[in-house]
mmCIF file of C-alpha atoms in Angstrom:
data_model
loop_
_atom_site.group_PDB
_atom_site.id
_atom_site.type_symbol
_atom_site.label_atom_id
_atom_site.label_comp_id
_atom_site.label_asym_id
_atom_site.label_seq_id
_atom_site.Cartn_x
_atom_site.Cartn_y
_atom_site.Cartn_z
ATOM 1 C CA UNK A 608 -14.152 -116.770 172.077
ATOM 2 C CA UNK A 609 -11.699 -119.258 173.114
ATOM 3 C CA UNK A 610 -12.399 -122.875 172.851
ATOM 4 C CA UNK A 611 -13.294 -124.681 176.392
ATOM 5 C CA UNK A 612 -9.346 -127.026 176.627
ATOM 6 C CA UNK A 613 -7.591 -123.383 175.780
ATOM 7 C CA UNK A 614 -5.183 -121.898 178.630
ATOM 8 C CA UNK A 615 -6.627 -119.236 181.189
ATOM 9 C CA UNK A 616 -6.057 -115.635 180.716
ATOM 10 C CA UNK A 617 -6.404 -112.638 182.266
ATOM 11 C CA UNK A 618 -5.737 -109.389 180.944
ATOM 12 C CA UNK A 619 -5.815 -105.581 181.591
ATOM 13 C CA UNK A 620 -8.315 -102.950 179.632
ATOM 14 C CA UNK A 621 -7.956 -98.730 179.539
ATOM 15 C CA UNK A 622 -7.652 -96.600 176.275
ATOM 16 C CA UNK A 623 -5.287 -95.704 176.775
ATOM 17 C CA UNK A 624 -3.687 -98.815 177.211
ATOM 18 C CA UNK A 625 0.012 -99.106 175.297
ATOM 19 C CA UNK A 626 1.741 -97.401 178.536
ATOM 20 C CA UNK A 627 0.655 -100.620 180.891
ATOM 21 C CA UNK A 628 3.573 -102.517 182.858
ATOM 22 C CA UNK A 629 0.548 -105.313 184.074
ATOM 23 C CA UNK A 630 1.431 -107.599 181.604
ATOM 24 C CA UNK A 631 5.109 -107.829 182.359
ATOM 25 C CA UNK A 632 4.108 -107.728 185.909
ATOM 26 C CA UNK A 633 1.651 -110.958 185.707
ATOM 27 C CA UNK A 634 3.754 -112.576 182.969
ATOM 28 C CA UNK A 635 6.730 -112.294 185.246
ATOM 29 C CA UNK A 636 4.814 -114.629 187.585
ATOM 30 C CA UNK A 637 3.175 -116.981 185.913
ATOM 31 C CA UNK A 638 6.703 -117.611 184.418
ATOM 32 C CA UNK A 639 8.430 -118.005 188.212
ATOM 33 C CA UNK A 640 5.467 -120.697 188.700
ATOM 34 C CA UNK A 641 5.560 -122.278 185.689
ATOM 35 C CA UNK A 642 1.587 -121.533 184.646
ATOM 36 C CA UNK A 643 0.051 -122.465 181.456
ATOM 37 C CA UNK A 644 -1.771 -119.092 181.658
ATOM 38 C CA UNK A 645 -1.223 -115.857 179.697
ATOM 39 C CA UNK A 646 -1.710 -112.116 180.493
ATOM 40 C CA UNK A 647 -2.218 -109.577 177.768
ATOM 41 C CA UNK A 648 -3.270 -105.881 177.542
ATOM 42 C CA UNK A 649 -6.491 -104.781 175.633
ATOM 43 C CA UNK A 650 -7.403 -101.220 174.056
ATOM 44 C CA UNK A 651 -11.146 -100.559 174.893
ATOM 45 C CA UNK A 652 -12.947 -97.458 174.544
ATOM 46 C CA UNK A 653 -15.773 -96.083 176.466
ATOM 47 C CA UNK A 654 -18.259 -96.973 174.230
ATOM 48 C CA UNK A 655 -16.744 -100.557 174.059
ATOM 49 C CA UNK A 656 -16.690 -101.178 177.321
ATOM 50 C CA UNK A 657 -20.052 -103.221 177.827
ATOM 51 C CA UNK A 658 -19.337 -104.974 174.385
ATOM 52 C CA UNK A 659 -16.265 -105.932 175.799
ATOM 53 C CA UNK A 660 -17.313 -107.465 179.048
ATOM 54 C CA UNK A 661 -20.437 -109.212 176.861
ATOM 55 C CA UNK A 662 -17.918 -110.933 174.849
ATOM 56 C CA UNK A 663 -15.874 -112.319 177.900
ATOM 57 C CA UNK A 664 -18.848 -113.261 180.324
ATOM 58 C CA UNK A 665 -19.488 -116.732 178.768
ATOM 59 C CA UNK A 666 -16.002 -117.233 177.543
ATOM 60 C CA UNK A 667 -14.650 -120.261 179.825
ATOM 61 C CA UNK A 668 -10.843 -119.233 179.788
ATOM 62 C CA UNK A 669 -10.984 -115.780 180.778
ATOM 63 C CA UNK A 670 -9.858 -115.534 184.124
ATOM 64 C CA UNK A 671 -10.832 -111.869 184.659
ATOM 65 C CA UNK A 672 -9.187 -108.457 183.737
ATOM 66 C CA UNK A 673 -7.367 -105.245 185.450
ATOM 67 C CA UNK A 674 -9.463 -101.962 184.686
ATOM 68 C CA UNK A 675 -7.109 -98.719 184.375
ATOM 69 C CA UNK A 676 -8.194 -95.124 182.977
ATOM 70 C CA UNK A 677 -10.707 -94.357 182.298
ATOM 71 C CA UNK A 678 -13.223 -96.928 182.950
ATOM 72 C CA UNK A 679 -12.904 -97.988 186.815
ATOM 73 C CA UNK A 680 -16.314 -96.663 187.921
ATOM 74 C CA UNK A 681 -17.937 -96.879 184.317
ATOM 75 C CA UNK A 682 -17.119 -100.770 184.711
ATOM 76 C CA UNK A 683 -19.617 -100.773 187.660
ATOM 77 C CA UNK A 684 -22.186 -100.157 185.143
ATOM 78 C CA UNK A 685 -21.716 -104.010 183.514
ATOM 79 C CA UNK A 686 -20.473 -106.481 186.276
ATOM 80 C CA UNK A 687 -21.908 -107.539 189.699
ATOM 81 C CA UNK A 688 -20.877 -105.936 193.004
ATOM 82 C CA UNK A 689 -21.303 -108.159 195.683
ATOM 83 C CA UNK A 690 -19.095 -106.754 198.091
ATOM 84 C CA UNK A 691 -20.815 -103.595 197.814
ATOM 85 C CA UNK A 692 -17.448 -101.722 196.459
ATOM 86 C CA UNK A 693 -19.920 -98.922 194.126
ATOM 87 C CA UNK A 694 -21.145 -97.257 197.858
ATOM 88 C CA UNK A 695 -17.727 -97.713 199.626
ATOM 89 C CA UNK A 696 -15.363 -97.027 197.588
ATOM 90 C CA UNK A 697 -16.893 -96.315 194.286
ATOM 91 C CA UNK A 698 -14.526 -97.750 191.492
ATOM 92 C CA UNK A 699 -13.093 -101.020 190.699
ATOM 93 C CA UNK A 700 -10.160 -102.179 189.201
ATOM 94 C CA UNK A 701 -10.356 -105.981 189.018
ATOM 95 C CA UNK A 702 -13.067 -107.977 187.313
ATOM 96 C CA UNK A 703 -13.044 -111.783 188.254
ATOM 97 C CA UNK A 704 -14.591 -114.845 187.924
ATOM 98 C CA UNK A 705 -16.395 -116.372 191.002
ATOM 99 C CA UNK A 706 -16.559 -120.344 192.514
ATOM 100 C CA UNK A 707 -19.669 -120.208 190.384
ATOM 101 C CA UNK A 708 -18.393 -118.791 187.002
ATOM 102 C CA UNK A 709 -20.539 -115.299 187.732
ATOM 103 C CA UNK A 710 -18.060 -111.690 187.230
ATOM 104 C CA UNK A 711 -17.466 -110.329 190.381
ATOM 105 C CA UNK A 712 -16.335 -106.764 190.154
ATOM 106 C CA UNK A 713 -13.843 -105.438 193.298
ATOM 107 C CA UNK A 714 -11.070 -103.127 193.965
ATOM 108 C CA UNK A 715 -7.435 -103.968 194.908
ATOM 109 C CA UNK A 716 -5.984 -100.529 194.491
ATOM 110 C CA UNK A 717 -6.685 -99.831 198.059
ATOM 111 C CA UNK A 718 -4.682 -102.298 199.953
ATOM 112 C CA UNK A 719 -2.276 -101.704 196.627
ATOM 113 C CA UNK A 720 -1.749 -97.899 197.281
ATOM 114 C CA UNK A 721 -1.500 -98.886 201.513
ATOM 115 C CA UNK A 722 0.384 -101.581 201.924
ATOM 116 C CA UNK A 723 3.857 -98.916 201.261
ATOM 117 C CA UNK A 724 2.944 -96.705 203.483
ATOM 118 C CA UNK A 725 1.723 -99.329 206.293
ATOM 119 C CA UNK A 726 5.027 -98.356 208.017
ATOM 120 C CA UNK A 727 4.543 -94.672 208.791
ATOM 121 C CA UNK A 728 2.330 -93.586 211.642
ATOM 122 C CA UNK A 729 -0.667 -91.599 209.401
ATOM 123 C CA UNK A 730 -3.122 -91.678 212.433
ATOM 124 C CA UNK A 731 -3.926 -87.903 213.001
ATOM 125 C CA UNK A 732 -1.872 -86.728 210.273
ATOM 126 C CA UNK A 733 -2.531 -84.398 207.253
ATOM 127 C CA UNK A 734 -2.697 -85.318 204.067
ATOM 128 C CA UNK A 735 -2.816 -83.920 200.527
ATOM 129 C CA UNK A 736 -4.129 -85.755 197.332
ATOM 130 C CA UNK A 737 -4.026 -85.015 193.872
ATOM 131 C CA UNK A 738 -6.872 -86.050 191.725
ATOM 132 C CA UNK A 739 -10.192 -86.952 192.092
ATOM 133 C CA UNK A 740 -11.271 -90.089 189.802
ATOM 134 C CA UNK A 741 -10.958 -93.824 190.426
ATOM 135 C CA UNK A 742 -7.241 -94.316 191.890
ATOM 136 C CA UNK A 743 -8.017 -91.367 194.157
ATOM 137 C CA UNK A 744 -11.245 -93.325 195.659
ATOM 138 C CA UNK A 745 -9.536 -95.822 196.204
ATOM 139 C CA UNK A 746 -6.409 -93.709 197.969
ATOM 140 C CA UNK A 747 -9.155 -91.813 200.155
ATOM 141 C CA UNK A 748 -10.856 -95.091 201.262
ATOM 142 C CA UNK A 749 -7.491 -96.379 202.840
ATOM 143 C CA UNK A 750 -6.585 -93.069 203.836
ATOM 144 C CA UNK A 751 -10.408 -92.815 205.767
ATOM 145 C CA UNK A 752 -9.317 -96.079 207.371
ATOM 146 C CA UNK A 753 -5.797 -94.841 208.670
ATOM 147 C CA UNK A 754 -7.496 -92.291 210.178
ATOM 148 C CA UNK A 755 -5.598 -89.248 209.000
ATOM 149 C CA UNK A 756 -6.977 -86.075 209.883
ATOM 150 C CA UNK A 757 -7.410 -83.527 207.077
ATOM 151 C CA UNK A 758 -7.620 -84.102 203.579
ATOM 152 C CA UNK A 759 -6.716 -81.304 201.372
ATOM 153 C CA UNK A 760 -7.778 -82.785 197.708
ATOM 154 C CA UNK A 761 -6.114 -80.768 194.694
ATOM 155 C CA UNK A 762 -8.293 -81.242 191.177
ATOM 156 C CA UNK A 763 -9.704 -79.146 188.665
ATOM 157 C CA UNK A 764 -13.167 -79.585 189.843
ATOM 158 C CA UNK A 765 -12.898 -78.762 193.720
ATOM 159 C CA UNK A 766 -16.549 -79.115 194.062
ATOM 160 C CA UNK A 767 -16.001 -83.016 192.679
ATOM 161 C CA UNK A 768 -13.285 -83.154 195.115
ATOM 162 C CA UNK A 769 -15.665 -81.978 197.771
ATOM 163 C CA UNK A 770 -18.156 -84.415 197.231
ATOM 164 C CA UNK A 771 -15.179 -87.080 197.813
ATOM 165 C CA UNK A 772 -14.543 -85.423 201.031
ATOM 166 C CA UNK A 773 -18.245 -86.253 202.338
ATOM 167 C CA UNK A 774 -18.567 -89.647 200.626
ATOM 168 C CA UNK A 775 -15.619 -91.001 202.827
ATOM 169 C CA UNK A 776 -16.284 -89.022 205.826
ATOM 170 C CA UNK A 777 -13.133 -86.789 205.492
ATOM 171 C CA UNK A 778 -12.725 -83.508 207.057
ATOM 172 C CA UNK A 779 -10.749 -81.292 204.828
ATOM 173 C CA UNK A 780 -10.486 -79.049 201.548
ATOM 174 C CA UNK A 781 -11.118 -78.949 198.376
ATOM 175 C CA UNK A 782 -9.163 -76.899 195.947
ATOM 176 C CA UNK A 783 -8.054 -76.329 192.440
ATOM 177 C CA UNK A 784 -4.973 -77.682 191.182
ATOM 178 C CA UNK A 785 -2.863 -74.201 191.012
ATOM 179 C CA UNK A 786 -3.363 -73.780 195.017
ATOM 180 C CA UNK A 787 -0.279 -73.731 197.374
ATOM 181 C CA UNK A 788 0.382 -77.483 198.731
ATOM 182 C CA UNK A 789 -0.199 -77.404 202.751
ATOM 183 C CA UNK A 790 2.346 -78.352 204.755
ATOM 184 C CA UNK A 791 1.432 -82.108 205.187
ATOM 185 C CA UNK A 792 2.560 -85.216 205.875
ATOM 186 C CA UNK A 793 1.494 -86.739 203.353
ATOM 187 C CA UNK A 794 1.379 -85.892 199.768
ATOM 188 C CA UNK A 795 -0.231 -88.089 196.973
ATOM 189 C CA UNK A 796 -0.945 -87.895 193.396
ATOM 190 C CA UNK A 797 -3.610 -90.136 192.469
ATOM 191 C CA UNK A 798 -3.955 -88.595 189.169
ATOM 192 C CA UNK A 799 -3.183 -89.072 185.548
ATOM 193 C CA UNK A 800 -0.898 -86.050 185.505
ATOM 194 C CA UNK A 801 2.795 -86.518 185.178
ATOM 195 C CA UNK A 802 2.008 -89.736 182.839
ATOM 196 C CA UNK A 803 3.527 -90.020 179.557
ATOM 197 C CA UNK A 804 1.400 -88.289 177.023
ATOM 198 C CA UNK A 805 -0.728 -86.405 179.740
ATOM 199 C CA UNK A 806 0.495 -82.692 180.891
ATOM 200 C CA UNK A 807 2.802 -82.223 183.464
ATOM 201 C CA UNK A 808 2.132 -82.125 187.433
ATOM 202 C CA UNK A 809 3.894 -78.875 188.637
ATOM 203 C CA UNK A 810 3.365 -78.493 191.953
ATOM 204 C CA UNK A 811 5.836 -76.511 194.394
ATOM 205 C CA UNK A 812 6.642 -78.385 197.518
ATOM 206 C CA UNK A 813 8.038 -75.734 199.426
ATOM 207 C CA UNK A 814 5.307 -75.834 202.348
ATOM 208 C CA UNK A 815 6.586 -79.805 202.853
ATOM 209 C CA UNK A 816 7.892 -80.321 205.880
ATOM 210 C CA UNK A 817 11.654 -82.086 205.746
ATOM 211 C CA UNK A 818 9.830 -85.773 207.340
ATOM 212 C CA UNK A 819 7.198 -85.738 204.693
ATOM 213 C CA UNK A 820 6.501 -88.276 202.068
ATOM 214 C CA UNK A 821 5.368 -87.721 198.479
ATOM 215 C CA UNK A 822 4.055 -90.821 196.969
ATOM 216 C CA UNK A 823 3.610 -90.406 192.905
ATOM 217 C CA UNK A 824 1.128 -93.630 191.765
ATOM 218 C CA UNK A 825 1.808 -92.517 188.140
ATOM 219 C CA UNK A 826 4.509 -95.692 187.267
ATOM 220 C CA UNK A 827 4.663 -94.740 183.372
ATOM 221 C CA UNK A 828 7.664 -92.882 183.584
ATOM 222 C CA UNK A 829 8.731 -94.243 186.893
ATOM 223 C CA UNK A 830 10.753 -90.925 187.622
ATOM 224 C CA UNK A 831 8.020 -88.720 187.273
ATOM 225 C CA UNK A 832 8.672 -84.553 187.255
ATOM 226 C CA UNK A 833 6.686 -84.609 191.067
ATOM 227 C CA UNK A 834 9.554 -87.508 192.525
ATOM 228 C CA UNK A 835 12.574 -85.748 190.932
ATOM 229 C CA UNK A 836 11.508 -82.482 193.211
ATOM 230 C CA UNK A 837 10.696 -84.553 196.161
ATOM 231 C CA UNK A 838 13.995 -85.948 196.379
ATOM 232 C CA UNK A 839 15.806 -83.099 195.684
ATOM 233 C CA UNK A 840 14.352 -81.840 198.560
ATOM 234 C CA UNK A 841 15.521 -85.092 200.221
ATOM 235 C CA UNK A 842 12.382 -86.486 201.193
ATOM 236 C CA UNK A 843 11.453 -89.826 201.388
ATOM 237 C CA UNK A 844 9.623 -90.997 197.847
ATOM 238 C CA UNK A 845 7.316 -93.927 197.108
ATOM 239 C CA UNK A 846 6.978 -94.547 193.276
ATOM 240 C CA UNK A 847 4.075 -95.927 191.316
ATOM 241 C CA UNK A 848 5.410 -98.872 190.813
ATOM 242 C CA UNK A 849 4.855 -99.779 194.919
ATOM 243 C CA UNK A 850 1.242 -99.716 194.008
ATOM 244 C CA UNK A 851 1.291 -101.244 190.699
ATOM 245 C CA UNK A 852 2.775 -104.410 191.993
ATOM 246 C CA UNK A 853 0.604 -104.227 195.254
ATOM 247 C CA UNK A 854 -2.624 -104.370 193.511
ATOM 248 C CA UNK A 855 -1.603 -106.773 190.981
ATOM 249 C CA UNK A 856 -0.695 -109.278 193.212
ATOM 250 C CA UNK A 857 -3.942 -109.468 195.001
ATOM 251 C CA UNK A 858 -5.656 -109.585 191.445
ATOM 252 C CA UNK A 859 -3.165 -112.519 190.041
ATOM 253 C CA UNK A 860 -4.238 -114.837 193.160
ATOM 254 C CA UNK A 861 -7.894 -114.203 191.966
ATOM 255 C CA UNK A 862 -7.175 -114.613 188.333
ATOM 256 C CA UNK A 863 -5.284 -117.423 188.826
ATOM 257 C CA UNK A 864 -5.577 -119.234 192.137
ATOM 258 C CA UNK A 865 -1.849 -119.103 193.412
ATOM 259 C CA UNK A 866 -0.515 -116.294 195.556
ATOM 260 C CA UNK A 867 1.829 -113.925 193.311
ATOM 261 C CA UNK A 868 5.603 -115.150 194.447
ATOM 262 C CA UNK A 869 6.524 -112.119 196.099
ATOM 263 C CA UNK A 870 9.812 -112.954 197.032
ATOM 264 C CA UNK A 871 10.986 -112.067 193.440
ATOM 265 C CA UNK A 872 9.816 -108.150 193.763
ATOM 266 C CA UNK A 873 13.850 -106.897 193.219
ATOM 267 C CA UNK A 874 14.077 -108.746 190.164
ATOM 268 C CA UNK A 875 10.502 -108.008 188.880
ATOM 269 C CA UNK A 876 11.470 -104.401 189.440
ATOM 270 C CA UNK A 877 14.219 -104.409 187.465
ATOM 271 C CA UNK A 878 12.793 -106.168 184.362
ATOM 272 C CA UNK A 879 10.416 -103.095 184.788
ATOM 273 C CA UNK A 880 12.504 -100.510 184.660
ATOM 274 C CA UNK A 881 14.608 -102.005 181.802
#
């Protein structure tokens, strides 16, 4: 534990966790804003995770933490849910402390994964989604709320994928991860596929039509197998690193009190991609 005058810090917890860009990310800021705060990444297992949020709870300079694979609907289990994310969306990301010191568990991948996208018109349109864990709750609550009209969701467990379908009120499919892609507008992989160290996505995007967009939230490699196809077929692309920065910057103004200065997103990117 940190002693009571120490800096604030937040930091971000998966196993695994060496692949995370949310410490250059947050660093990045609290640099631009001149901060005394830090930002660190933190390899916790499964069976470390409630060990892990024990030893933070009553530490006065932790700020909070991101949650990535695999623990963002595990960490329900050992933080409070106020805003009632477990029977909405059912995963969180973020972990933060409240006004009165208390961990507040919520999600930020949903406005995250949107706010890209906010542009096209996805009222009445079809969609397709890879994946059916925490990132593609979160995905398939904004997508509920954009009001697109059928969901097919790809995953090796369609009847998982199914269950997805009725928790948000979707109509749609669900289907294993070999099946033909439909042609939709649409097409999202909120998965762990395609990330370094995890097999490859290999999907055939023939069906697309020419005005869809594919949207790959895997950011670690950036190109990912799934975004070199899209554009080859020349359609428009949104990589994971749209999201990444989305959802971090509604989790650095709770971690830290000061909106995330935004205006610096070209250069950000680029120390990213370095």
């Amino acid at each position: 534990m940190t002693t009571p005058d120490a800096p604030p810090y937040a930091e971000v917890i998966g196993d695994p966790i060496a692949q995370s860009k949310s410490p250059v990310i947050h660093g990045f800021w609290l640099e631009k804003l001149g901060l005394d705060a830090a930002y660190r990444k933190t390899h916790v297992t499964a069976e470390g995770l409630g060990d892990f949020f024990d030893s933070r709870r009553d530490d006065p300079a932790w700020r909070g933490c991101n949650i990535t694979v695999p623990h963002k609907v595990a960490a329900l289990d050992h933080v409070p849910d106020p805003g009632g994310v477990r029977a909405t969306i059912g995963a969180i990301n973020t972990v933060f402390r409240g006004a009165d010191g208390a961990l507040i568990g919520t999600n930020t991948d949903a406005a995250g994964f949107y706010a890209p996208i906010a542009e096209f018109d996805l009222e009445g349109a079809p969609v397709a989604v890879v994946g059916a864990g925490g990132a593609a709750r979160a995905v398939l609550f904004a997508l509920a709320r954009a009001g697109v009209e059928r969901v097919t969701i790809l995953n090796r467990s369609p009847l998982k994928a199914m269950g997805l379908l009725s928790l948000f009120g979707l109509k749609g499919d669900a289907v294993p991860l070999d099946a033909p892609i439909p042609p939709v507008a649409l097409l999202v992989n909120a998965s762990s596929l395609g990330m370094a160290g995890q097999p490859s996505l290999d999907l055939d995007l023939a069906n697309l039509p020419d005005d869809a967009v594919v949207y790959d939230a895997v950011y670690a490699p950036l190109e990912t197998g799934l975004l070199t196809a899209a554009r080859a077929r020349e359609l428009e692309t949104v990589d994971g690193l749209e999201m990444l920065i989305g959802q971090a910057a509604l989790a650095f103004e709770l971690f830290f009190g000061k909106p995330a200065p935004r205006e610096h997103d070209t250069e950000l990117r680029t120390r990213l991609t370095r």
